[in-house]
Amino acid sequence: MRALDAVVIGAGLTGLTLAFYLRKQGKKVLLVEKSSRTGGTIRSFHENGYTFESGPNTGSLANPEIIELFDELKDRCTLQLPRKEAYRRLILKNGKLHALPSGIISGITTPIISVKDKFNILLEPFRKKGDDPDESIAALTLRRLGKSYLTYCVDPFISGIYAGDPNRLTTRYALPKLYALEANHGSFIRGAIAKAKQPKTEREKKVTNAVFSVEGGLSRLTQALTNAIGEENILLNNRSTVISGSAPNWNLRLSGMEVSTPTIISTVGSYALPELFPFAAESLMNRINNLRYAPIVQVAVGIHALRGKAFQAFGALFPSAEKRNALGILYPSACFENRCPENKALLSVFLGGIRKPEMIDLSDQAIEQLVCDELRTVYRKPDLNPELMRIFRHTHAIPQYEQNSGDRLAAISEFENAYPGIILAGNIRDGISMAQRVKQATDISFFLPD
Ligand SMILES: Cc1cc2nc3c(=O)[nH]c(=O)nc-3n(C[C@H](O)[C@H](O)[C@H](O)COP(=O)(O)OP(=O)(O)OC[C@H]3O[C@@H](n4cnc5c(N)ncnc54)[C@H](O)[C@@H]3O)c2cc1C
């Protein structure tokens, strides 16, 4: 029986970051992964001059922890910052693509927002503060900003981040920073001004919110973490995990080895928890694994570049009111160097989400046809023919932080109190983005008792 300081379960970005920092602190760690590779949802592919992703395409430098992780790994992988095109974001309205306003002038002239809501925004600082802590993102947007903001800004933004429905997501859990603006300052505008005026620490000044990738694809980040942790500290292809004992001596029977540890950190999805912790009361586990996930089909598409500015943007989002089949299309080759051969473009088409979960069950042929139809209609090019299409299905792509999130967080605390030394981490709490995954892992690694 090997005695370890910690066992981390799941070798996605959360588990890798955790194991990396624990190893850095000199702790004896084992990172346990069910599949044959590390990286979890993150995976990059190279084919015929294209570099494409099956999971996330870009992250955001939205907290100091993600920036510090890149600093730590600077000899092993290179952070890739976007071209200026990445700051142009498109929204489909009445079948036409429009740039999202990026300043006051474009805010006044944009056809995306109705004239009524353009005037309404001036009253936002004076509007009454809401009193429902579980208000949905849709209700909050309607109350403070108006219908056209909901339909043409917030709805597609929520599709782009959560593949979700703003009527179902609870602001407090899904967009906590936005919720805090109203809760603490009574208004988004007043809150944003107050935040901008607040003095920033040197650490906070590093945060740019710029989008990022990694030279050669995001897998280079997870591979850099894997190499730094060391193969000898990672167990891949682990088919079964049997946990016994009690705090502070948890025993784990894994594929081919037995270990003991005071600390087990799970980073797996909620759907995988009952099998991992069968000893937990069913009533408690049910309150954790009732978390819904949006399924996503992502299709990497390689095509001849179109003339003009057609693909010169971060991407295009399709509001649900437009009734398109796709949620939106990212343009990774416009954002980052070396993603496709010359005169070609790499696109990433997203289908499914919480509103169209059935898309995940379509055949490859049906998906290819659907993607071609979307591209031909949206770009008005009936003869457009991709030279590369690769389909990736994610059944449990993005957790939806809905109204039951408060009870889920309470149940996670109850679980952790009942089984001291076992921590339930991962995207079941604390955010769904890569930056939030890295922050959670960093925080846990530094607050773990010695
Ligand atoms: C299609 C898609 C697009 C996305 N786009 C973006 C984006 O643009 N920007 C952004 O910031 N984020 C994006 N995300 C979210 C981002 O990818 C995730 O937040 C992040 O990669 C999750 O990392 P994780 O380690 O928490 O989970 P995962 O990557 O899911 O890793 C969990 C790991 O646990 C393993 N595992 C499961 N059960 C067990 C078990 N019993 N024993 C051992 N191992 C187990 C799994 O095999 C997996 O390797 C996207 C996600 C998807 C699916």
GROMACS .gro file of C-alpha atoms in nm, residues 131-137 140 162 168-183 401-407 409 430-431 436:
model
   36
  131ASP     CA    1  -3.537   4.121  -0.471
  132ASP     CA    2  -3.539   3.763  -0.602
  133PRO     CA    3  -3.199   3.603  -0.532
  134ASP     CA    4  -3.285   3.315  -0.766
  135GLU     CA    5  -3.385   3.533  -1.059
  136SER     CA    6  -3.308   3.388  -1.401
  137ILE     CA    7  -3.069   3.566  -1.637
  140LEU     CA    8  -3.294   4.007  -1.482
  162TYR     CA    9  -2.330   2.767  -2.153
  168ARG     CA   10  -3.329   2.841  -1.692
  169LEU     CA   11  -2.994   2.967  -1.564
  170THR     CA   12  -2.989   3.145  -1.229
  171THR     CA   13  -2.785   3.467  -1.246
  172ARG     CA   14  -2.639   3.431  -0.897
  173TYR     CA   15  -2.472   3.099  -0.990
  174ALA     CA   16  -2.424   3.127  -1.367
  175LEU     CA   17  -2.305   3.489  -1.388
  176PRO     CA   18  -2.201   3.575  -1.031
  177LYS     CA   19  -2.004   3.886  -1.131
  178LEU     CA   20  -2.307   4.036  -1.307
  179TYR     CA   21  -2.529   3.943  -1.013
  180ALA     CA   22  -2.287   4.115  -0.774
  181LEU     CA   23  -2.300   4.440  -0.974
  182GLU     CA   24  -2.671   4.478  -0.905
  183ALA     CA   25  -2.663   4.324  -0.556
  401TYR     CA   26  -2.617   2.630  -1.301
  402GLU     CA   27  -2.993   2.643  -1.257
  403GLN     CA   28  -3.217   2.711  -0.958
  404ASN     CA   29  -3.120   2.387  -0.780
  405SER     CA   30  -2.757   2.508  -0.759
  406GLY     CA   31  -2.796   2.647  -0.406
  407ASP     CA   32  -2.918   2.312  -0.278
  409LEU     CA   33  -2.374   2.349  -0.310
  430ASP     CA   34  -1.715   2.739  -0.904
  431GLY     CA   35  -1.762   2.796  -1.277
  436GLN     CA   36  -1.238   2.917  -1.341
   0.00000   0.00000   0.00000
